[in-house]
PDB file of C-alpha atoms in Angstrom:
ATOM      1  CA  GLY A 111       0.014  -0.136   0.079  1.00  0.00           C
ATOM      2  CA  ALA A 112       0.782   3.732  -0.012  1.00  0.00           C
ATOM      3  CA  VAL A 113       3.419   4.800   2.386  1.00  0.00           C
ATOM      4  CA  VAL A 114       3.576   8.102   4.229  1.00  0.00           C
ATOM      5  CA  SER A 115       6.591   9.270   6.114  1.00  0.00           C
ATOM      6  CA  GLN A 116       6.889  11.859   8.826  1.00  0.00           C
ATOM      7  CA  HIS A 117      10.106  13.427  10.219  1.00  0.00           C
ATOM      8  CA  PRO A 118      10.932  13.864  12.957  1.00  0.00           C
ATOM      9  CA  SER A 119       9.038  11.145  14.800  1.00  0.00           C
ATOM     10  CA  ARG A 120       9.854  12.883  18.248  1.00  0.00           C
ATOM     11  CA  VAL A 121      10.965  16.459  18.867  1.00  0.00           C
ATOM     12  CA  ILE A 122      11.657  18.338  22.321  1.00  0.00           C
ATOM     13  CA  CYS A 123      12.083  22.040  22.302  1.00  0.00           C
ATOM     14  CA  LYS A 124      12.153  25.019  24.331  1.00  0.00           C
ATOM     15  CA  SER A 125       9.023  27.391  24.613  1.00  0.00           C
ATOM     16  CA  GLY A 126       9.197  30.074  22.083  1.00  0.00           C
ATOM     17  CA  THR A 127      11.134  28.206  19.512  1.00  0.00           C
ATOM     18  CA  SER A 128       9.429  26.983  16.056  1.00  0.00           C
ATOM     19  CA  VAL A 129       9.436  23.535  15.027  1.00  0.00           C
ATOM     20  CA  LYS A 130       8.939  22.149  11.362  1.00  0.00           C
ATOM     21  CA  ILE A 131       7.478  18.537  10.698  1.00  0.00           C
ATOM     22  CA  GLU A 132       7.726  17.096   7.304  1.00  0.00           C
ATOM     23  CA  CYS A 133       5.235  14.816   5.907  1.00  0.00           C
ATOM     24  CA  ARG A 134       5.869  12.948   2.765  1.00  0.00           C
ATOM     25  CA  SER A 135       4.119  10.667   0.298  1.00  0.00           C
ATOM     26  CA  LEU A 136       6.759   8.091  -0.797  1.00  0.00           C
ATOM     27  CA  ASP A 137       5.299   6.095  -3.621  1.00  0.00           C
ATOM     28  CA  PHE A 138       2.601   8.300  -4.832  1.00  0.00           C
ATOM     29  CA  GLN A 139       1.713  11.903  -5.684  1.00  0.00           C
ATOM     30  CA  ALA A 140      -0.732  13.543  -3.162  1.00  0.00           C
ATOM     31  CA  THR A 141      -2.265  16.812  -4.300  1.00  0.00           C
ATOM     32  CA  THR A 142      -4.111  17.022  -0.995  1.00  0.00           C
ATOM     33  CA  MET A 143      -2.312  16.156   2.296  1.00  0.00           C
ATOM     34  CA  PHE A 144      -4.145  16.660   5.888  1.00  0.00           C
ATOM     35  CA  TRP A 145      -2.843  17.621   9.401  1.00  0.00           C
ATOM     36  CA  TYR A 146      -4.232  16.171  12.324  1.00  0.00           C
ATOM     37  CA  ARG A 147      -3.666  16.506  16.313  1.00  0.00           C
ATOM     38  CA  GLN A 148      -4.136  13.669  18.682  1.00  0.00           C
ATOM     39  CA  PHE A 149      -4.434  14.471  22.264  1.00  0.00           C
ATOM     40  CA  PRO A 150      -3.796  11.717  25.011  1.00  0.00           C
ATOM     41  CA  LYS A 151      -6.728   9.050  25.023  1.00  0.00           C
ATOM     42  CA  GLN A 152      -8.514  11.357  22.566  1.00  0.00           C
ATOM     43  CA  SER A 153      -9.612  11.289  18.677  1.00  0.00           C
ATOM     44  CA  LEU A 154      -7.716  12.928  15.774  1.00  0.00           C
ATOM     45  CA  MET A 155      -8.798  16.284  15.310  1.00  0.00           C
ATOM     46  CA  LEU A 156      -8.412  17.634  11.774  1.00  0.00           C
ATOM     47  CA  MET A 157      -6.184  20.828  11.908  1.00  0.00           C
ATOM     48  CA  ALA A 158      -6.165  21.749   8.107  1.00  0.00           C
ATOM     49  CA  THR A 159      -6.128  20.643   4.850  1.00  0.00           C
ATOM     50  CA  SER A 160      -3.060  21.216   2.649  1.00  0.00           C
ATOM     51  CA  ASN A 161      -3.447  21.532  -1.165  1.00  0.00           C
ATOM     52  CA  GLU A 162      -0.277  21.675  -3.280  1.00  0.00           C
ATOM     53  CA  GLY A 163       0.467  24.866  -4.895  1.00  0.00           C
ATOM     54  CA  SER A 164      -2.183  26.829  -2.890  1.00  0.00           C
ATOM     55  CA  LYS A 165      -2.816  28.120   0.794  1.00  0.00           C
ATOM     56  CA  ALA A 166      -3.956  25.582   3.167  1.00  0.00           C
ATOM     57  CA  THR A 167      -7.648  25.534   4.637  1.00  0.00           C
ATOM     58  CA  TYR A 168      -7.776  25.683   8.252  1.00  0.00           C
ATOM     59  CA  GLU A 169     -10.317  24.219  10.626  1.00  0.00           C
ATOM     60  CA  GLN A 170     -12.224  26.697  12.904  1.00  0.00           C
ATOM     61  CA  GLY A 171     -10.312  27.636  15.941  1.00  0.00           C
ATOM     62  CA  VAL A 172      -6.967  26.618  14.477  1.00  0.00           C
ATOM     63  CA  GLU A 173      -4.504  29.602  14.280  1.00  0.00           C
ATOM     64  CA  LYS A 174      -3.022  29.936  10.962  1.00  0.00           C
ATOM     65  CA  ASP A 175      -0.194  32.020  12.110  1.00  0.00           C
ATOM     66  CA  LYS A 176       0.863  29.788  14.474  1.00  0.00           C
ATOM     67  CA  PHE A 177       0.439  26.753  12.414  1.00  0.00           C
ATOM     68  CA  LEU A 178       2.121  27.328   9.013  1.00  0.00           C
ATOM     69  CA  ILE A 179       1.556  24.888   6.339  1.00  0.00           C
ATOM     70  CA  ASN A 180       3.282  24.517   3.178  1.00  0.00           C
ATOM     71  CA  HIS A 181       2.608  22.089   0.291  1.00  0.00           C
ATOM     72  CA  ALA A 182       5.219  23.062  -2.253  1.00  0.00           C
ATOM     73  CA  SER A 183       5.442  19.773  -4.138  1.00  0.00           C
ATOM     74  CA  LEU A 184       3.175  16.717  -4.623  1.00  0.00           C
ATOM     75  CA  THR A 185       4.958  14.683  -2.180  1.00  0.00           C
ATOM     76  CA  LEU A 186       5.757  16.855   0.486  1.00  0.00           C
ATOM     77  CA  SER A 187       3.843  19.007   3.020  1.00  0.00           C
ATOM     78  CA  THR A 188       5.283  20.798   6.026  1.00  0.00           C
ATOM     79  CA  LEU A 189       3.625  22.117   9.414  1.00  0.00           C
ATOM     80  CA  THR A 190       5.805  24.844  11.202  1.00  0.00           C
ATOM     81  CA  VAL A 191       4.503  25.457  14.817  1.00  0.00           C
ATOM     82  CA  THR A 192       5.661  28.777  15.600  1.00  0.00           C
ATOM     83  CA  SER A 193       6.662  30.247  18.976  1.00  0.00           C
ATOM     84  CA  ALA A 194       5.514  26.929  20.502  1.00  0.00           C
ATOM     85  CA  HIS A 195       4.295  26.773  24.039  1.00  0.00           C
ATOM     86  CA  PRO A 196       3.788  23.801  26.307  1.00  0.00           C
ATOM     87  CA  GLU A 197      -0.130  23.897  25.338  1.00  0.00           C
ATOM     88  CA  ASP A 198       1.307  22.842  21.876  1.00  0.00           C
ATOM     89  CA  SER A 199       2.501  19.811  22.860  1.00  0.00           C
ATOM     90  CA  SER A 200       0.681  16.959  21.132  1.00  0.00           C
ATOM     91  CA  PHE A 201       0.890  14.139  18.615  1.00  0.00           C
ATOM     92  CA  TYR A 202       0.854  15.695  15.181  1.00  0.00           C
ATOM     93  CA  ILE A 203      -0.348  13.101  12.147  1.00  0.00           C
ATOM     94  CA  CYS A 204      -0.318  13.933   8.661  1.00  0.00           C
ATOM     95  CA  SER A 205      -2.304  11.952   5.893  1.00  0.00           C
ATOM     96  CA  ALA A 206      -2.300  11.960   2.123  1.00  0.00           C
ATOM     97  CA  ARG A 207      -4.833  11.392  -0.212  1.00  0.00           C
ATOM     98  CA  GLY A 208      -4.140   8.694  -2.735  1.00  0.00           C
ATOM     99  CA  THR A 209      -7.364   7.024  -4.430  1.00  0.00           C
ATOM    100  CA  PRO A 210     -10.306   8.977  -4.017  1.00  0.00           C
ATOM    101  CA  ASN A 211     -11.523   9.463  -0.472  1.00  0.00           C
ATOM    102  CA  GLU A 212      -8.689   7.059   0.949  1.00  0.00           C
ATOM    103  CA  GLN A 213      -6.289   8.515   3.026  1.00  0.00           C
ATOM    104  CA  PHE A 214      -2.888   7.078   4.100  1.00  0.00           C
ATOM    105  CA  PHE A 215      -1.522   8.159   7.571  1.00  0.00           C
ATOM    106  CA  GLY A 216       1.987   8.820   8.596  1.00  0.00           C
ATOM    107  CA  PRO A 217       3.412   7.512  11.702  1.00  0.00           C
ATOM    108  CA  GLY A 218       2.971  10.920  13.794  1.00  0.00           C
ATOM    109  CA  THR A 219       5.345  13.154  15.438  1.00  0.00           C
ATOM    110  CA  ARG A 220       5.392  13.621  19.311  1.00  0.00           C
ATOM    111  CA  LEU A 221       5.970  17.397  20.123  1.00  0.00           C
ATOM    112  CA  THR A 222       6.924  18.114  23.620  1.00  0.00           C
ATOM    113  CA  VAL A 223       7.563  21.921  24.176  1.00  0.00           C
ATOM    114  CA  LEU A 224       9.117  22.589  27.474  1.00  0.00           C
TER     115      LEU A 224
ATOM    116  CA  ALA B 713     -22.122  19.714  12.104  1.00  0.00           C
ATOM    117  CA  GLN B 714     -20.820  16.079  11.323  1.00  0.00           C
ATOM    118  CA  SER B 715     -19.873  13.896  14.204  1.00  0.00           C
ATOM    119  CA  VAL B 716     -19.038  10.251  14.784  1.00  0.00           C
ATOM    120  CA  SER B 717     -19.468   8.552  18.138  1.00  0.00           C
ATOM    121  CA  GLN B 718     -18.298   5.404  19.462  1.00  0.00           C
ATOM    122  CA  HIS B 719     -19.920   3.979  22.370  1.00  0.00           C
ATOM    123  CA  ASN B 720     -17.047   1.846  23.933  1.00  0.00           C
ATOM    124  CA  HIS B 721     -14.118   3.629  25.380  1.00  0.00           C
ATOM    125  CA  HIS B 722     -12.301   0.430  26.492  1.00  0.00           C
ATOM    126  CA  VAL B 723     -13.156  -2.899  25.824  1.00  0.00           C
ATOM    127  CA  ILE B 724     -11.591  -5.915  27.289  1.00  0.00           C
ATOM    128  CA  LEU B 725     -11.841  -9.562  25.958  1.00  0.00           C
ATOM    129  CA  SER B 726     -10.226 -12.891  26.153  1.00  0.00           C
ATOM    130  CA  GLU B 727      -8.864 -14.551  23.270  1.00  0.00           C
ATOM    131  CA  ALA B 728     -11.517 -15.981  21.093  1.00  0.00           C
ATOM    132  CA  ALA B 729     -14.169 -14.063  22.192  1.00  0.00           C
ATOM    133  CA  SER B 730     -16.139 -12.258  19.834  1.00  0.00           C
ATOM    134  CA  LEU B 731     -16.034  -8.489  19.168  1.00  0.00           C
ATOM    135  CA  GLU B 732     -18.591  -5.996  18.244  1.00  0.00           C
ATOM    136  CA  LEU B 733     -17.329  -2.082  18.565  1.00  0.00           C
ATOM    137  CA  GLY B 734     -20.143   0.430  17.956  1.00  0.00           C
ATOM    138  CA  CYS B 735     -20.035   3.408  15.596  1.00  0.00           C
ATOM    139  CA  ASN B 736     -22.845   5.988  14.938  1.00  0.00           C
ATOM    140  CA  TYR B 737     -22.553   8.971  12.595  1.00  0.00           C
ATOM    141  CA  SER B 738     -24.837  12.104  12.495  1.00  0.00           C
ATOM    142  CA  TYR B 739     -24.806  13.012   8.885  1.00  0.00           C
ATOM    143  CA  GLY B 740     -27.805  11.840   6.908  1.00  0.00           C
ATOM    144  CA  GLY B 741     -26.819  12.153   3.327  1.00  0.00           C
ATOM    145  CA  THR B 742     -24.325   9.762   1.380  1.00  0.00           C
ATOM    146  CA  VAL B 743     -21.831   8.698   3.464  1.00  0.00           C
ATOM    147  CA  ASN B 744     -18.297   7.057   3.119  1.00  0.00           C
ATOM    148  CA  LEU B 745     -17.418   5.360   6.371  1.00  0.00           C
ATOM    149  CA  PHE B 746     -14.282   3.649   7.457  1.00  0.00           C
ATOM    150  CA  TRP B 747     -12.479   1.855  10.374  1.00  0.00           C
ATOM    151  CA  TYR B 748      -8.899   2.608  11.167  1.00  0.00           C
ATOM    152  CA  VAL B 749      -6.529   0.374  13.525  1.00  0.00           C
ATOM    153  CA  GLN B 750      -3.676   1.873  15.537  1.00  0.00           C
ATOM    154  CA  TYR B 751      -1.441  -0.938  17.028  1.00  0.00           C
ATOM    155  CA  PRO B 752       0.851   0.333  19.687  1.00  0.00           C
ATOM    156  CA  GLY B 753       3.546   2.328  18.582  1.00  0.00           C
ATOM    157  CA  GLN B 754       2.332   2.172  15.001  1.00  0.00           C
ATOM    158  CA  HIS B 755       0.513   4.561  12.438  1.00  0.00           C
ATOM    159  CA  LEU B 756      -2.995   4.473  11.610  1.00  0.00           C
ATOM    160  CA  GLN B 757      -3.880   1.537   9.182  1.00  0.00           C
ATOM    161  CA  LEU B 758      -7.213   1.214   7.206  1.00  0.00           C
ATOM    162  CA  LEU B 759      -9.151  -1.967   8.152  1.00  0.00           C
ATOM    163  CA  LEU B 760     -12.369  -1.442   5.998  1.00  0.00           C
ATOM    164  CA  LYS B 761     -14.343   1.003   4.223  1.00  0.00           C
ATOM    165  CA  TYR B 762     -17.751   1.419   2.958  1.00  0.00           C
ATOM    166  CA  PHE B 763     -18.810   3.718  -0.052  1.00  0.00           C
ATOM    167  CA  SER B 764     -21.601   2.167  -1.519  1.00  0.00           C
ATOM    168  CA  GLY B 765     -23.151  -1.336  -2.497  1.00  0.00           C
ATOM    169  CA  ASP B 766     -23.352  -4.577  -0.101  1.00  0.00           C
ATOM    170  CA  PRO B 767     -23.917  -2.936   3.500  1.00  0.00           C
ATOM    171  CA  LEU B 768     -21.816  -5.848   5.036  1.00  0.00           C
ATOM    172  CA  VAL B 769     -17.993  -4.791   4.320  1.00  0.00           C
ATOM    173  CA  LYS B 770     -15.240  -7.404   4.753  1.00  0.00           C
ATOM    174  CA  GLY B 771     -11.930  -6.080   5.936  1.00  0.00           C
ATOM    175  CA  ILE B 772      -8.483  -7.253   6.537  1.00  0.00           C
ATOM    176  CA  LYS B 773      -7.631  -9.533   9.433  1.00  0.00           C
ATOM    177  CA  GLY B 774     -11.021 -11.146   9.505  1.00  0.00           C
ATOM    178  CA  PHE B 775     -12.818  -7.751  10.488  1.00  0.00           C
ATOM    179  CA  GLU B 776     -16.178  -6.867   8.877  1.00  0.00           C
ATOM    180  CA  ALA B 777     -18.636  -3.873   9.513  1.00  0.00           C
ATOM    181  CA  GLU B 778     -22.294  -3.662   8.838  1.00  0.00           C
ATOM    182  CA  PHE B 779     -23.619  -0.188   7.464  1.00  0.00           C
ATOM    183  CA  ILE B 780     -27.320   0.177   8.588  1.00  0.00           C
ATOM    184  CA  LYS B 781     -28.518   3.323   7.212  1.00  0.00           C
ATOM    185  CA  SER B 782     -31.668   3.552   9.267  1.00  0.00           C
ATOM    186  CA  LYS B 783     -29.633   3.218  12.463  1.00  0.00           C
ATOM    187  CA  PHE B 784     -26.992   5.412  11.264  1.00  0.00           C
ATOM    188  CA  SER B 785     -24.327   2.856  12.444  1.00  0.00           C
ATOM    189  CA  PHE B 786     -21.144   1.438  11.138  1.00  0.00           C
ATOM    190  CA  ASN B 787     -20.421  -1.534  13.830  1.00  0.00           C
ATOM    191  CA  LEU B 788     -17.187  -3.305  13.491  1.00  0.00           C
ATOM    192  CA  ARG B 789     -17.170  -7.063  14.281  1.00  0.00           C
ATOM    193  CA  LYS B 790     -14.847  -9.973  14.539  1.00  0.00           C
ATOM    194  CA  PRO B 791     -16.011 -13.387  15.457  1.00  0.00           C
ATOM    195  CA  SER B 792     -12.984 -14.589  17.205  1.00  0.00           C
ATOM    196  CA  VAL B 793     -10.161 -11.791  18.565  1.00  0.00           C
ATOM    197  CA  GLN B 794      -6.490 -12.690  18.978  1.00  0.00           C
ATOM    198  CA  TRP B 795      -3.889 -10.977  21.287  1.00  0.00           C
ATOM    199  CA  SER B 796      -2.625  -9.396  18.366  1.00  0.00           C
ATOM    200  CA  ASP B 797      -5.757  -7.363  17.868  1.00  0.00           C
ATOM    201  CA  THR B 798      -5.086  -5.473  20.954  1.00  0.00           C
ATOM    202  CA  ALA B 799      -5.185  -1.938  19.505  1.00  0.00           C
ATOM    203  CA  GLU B 800      -6.875   1.516  19.377  1.00  0.00           C
ATOM    204  CA  TYR B 801      -9.930   1.288  16.672  1.00  0.00           C
ATOM    205  CA  PHE B 802     -11.180   4.492  15.165  1.00  0.00           C
ATOM    206  CA  CYS B 803     -14.465   4.922  13.236  1.00  0.00           C
ATOM    207  CA  ALA B 804     -14.182   7.791  10.680  1.00  0.00           C
ATOM    208  CA  VAL B 805     -16.600   9.326   7.944  1.00  0.00           C
ATOM    209  CA  ILE B 806     -15.846  11.559   5.239  1.00  0.00           C
ATOM    210  CA  ASN B 807     -17.245  15.268   5.858  1.00  0.00           C
ATOM    211  CA  GLN B 808     -19.980  16.601   3.910  1.00  0.00           C
ATOM    212  CA  ALA B 809     -17.509  18.702   1.620  1.00  0.00           C
ATOM    213  CA  GLY B 810     -15.785  15.185   0.944  1.00  0.00           C
ATOM    214  CA  THR B 811     -12.555  16.617   1.605  1.00  0.00           C
ATOM    215  CA  ALA B 812     -11.589  15.443   4.899  1.00  0.00           C
ATOM    216  CA  LEU B 813     -12.013  12.682   7.625  1.00  0.00           C
ATOM    217  CA  ILE B 814     -13.978  13.326  10.746  1.00  0.00           C
ATOM    218  CA  PHE B 815     -12.782  10.538  13.640  1.00  0.00           C
ATOM    219  CA  GLY B 816     -14.716   9.287  16.474  1.00  0.00           C
ATOM    220  CA  LYS B 817     -12.709   9.158  19.910  1.00  0.00           C
ATOM    221  CA  GLY B 818     -11.631   5.784  19.389  1.00  0.00           C
ATOM    222  CA  THR B 819     -12.041   2.359  21.245  1.00  0.00           C
ATOM    223  CA  THR B 820      -9.135   0.640  23.036  1.00  0.00           C
ATOM    224  CA  LEU B 821      -9.317  -2.965  22.652  1.00  0.00           C
ATOM    225  CA  SER B 822      -7.341  -5.176  25.363  1.00  0.00           C
ATOM    226  CA  VAL B 823      -7.178  -9.003  24.434  1.00  0.00           C
ATOM    227  CA  SER B 824      -5.768 -11.205  26.879  1.00  0.00           C
ATOM    228  CA  SER B 825      -4.207 -14.427  25.979  1.00  0.00           C
TER     229      SER B 825
END
């Protein structure tokens, strides 16, 4: 099946710094990628939809200036958490759309902000 | 707004027991429904999906799910669970715009050998 990778898998940073997370579709091209956030013992919450070559679409309540998304190519989308604070600590998961209405998920990135 | 509810937060079973995990969705129109599994330390994997046709859907690893439109349900079943089925299970539906997945809160399944 289609493979999606994320890098890094785990990151610890100081409060106030910015962190970039990469999401790559390894064996297929994805015009659309998605970024989710998962809190402990809770569901995945969609943060934004990333479309190649255009601006991302953010879900209500997600700060677009804080969570910068770039989808510069058909295989790469990046999420940058700017000026991270402890409340941004979470598990961030990306997915890429392959065949219509089927998404393939990355392994996730655990972000810890001290 | 669309939503997905999973009734069971944590299910504990012995090996060979039968499994049924409940899932209900709120949207009344055409739905695309999914069950995903997340094994410990691994990423989400698709178990099965329903788009149209036969409401009884067979997935991988012996799982199946039945779409019952009148009940807005898409319950996951397996006749005999194994220890290796221990995982987190998520029900999901495509949103009305057809662009993204809406997930339920997940059910943790623990199977003892």
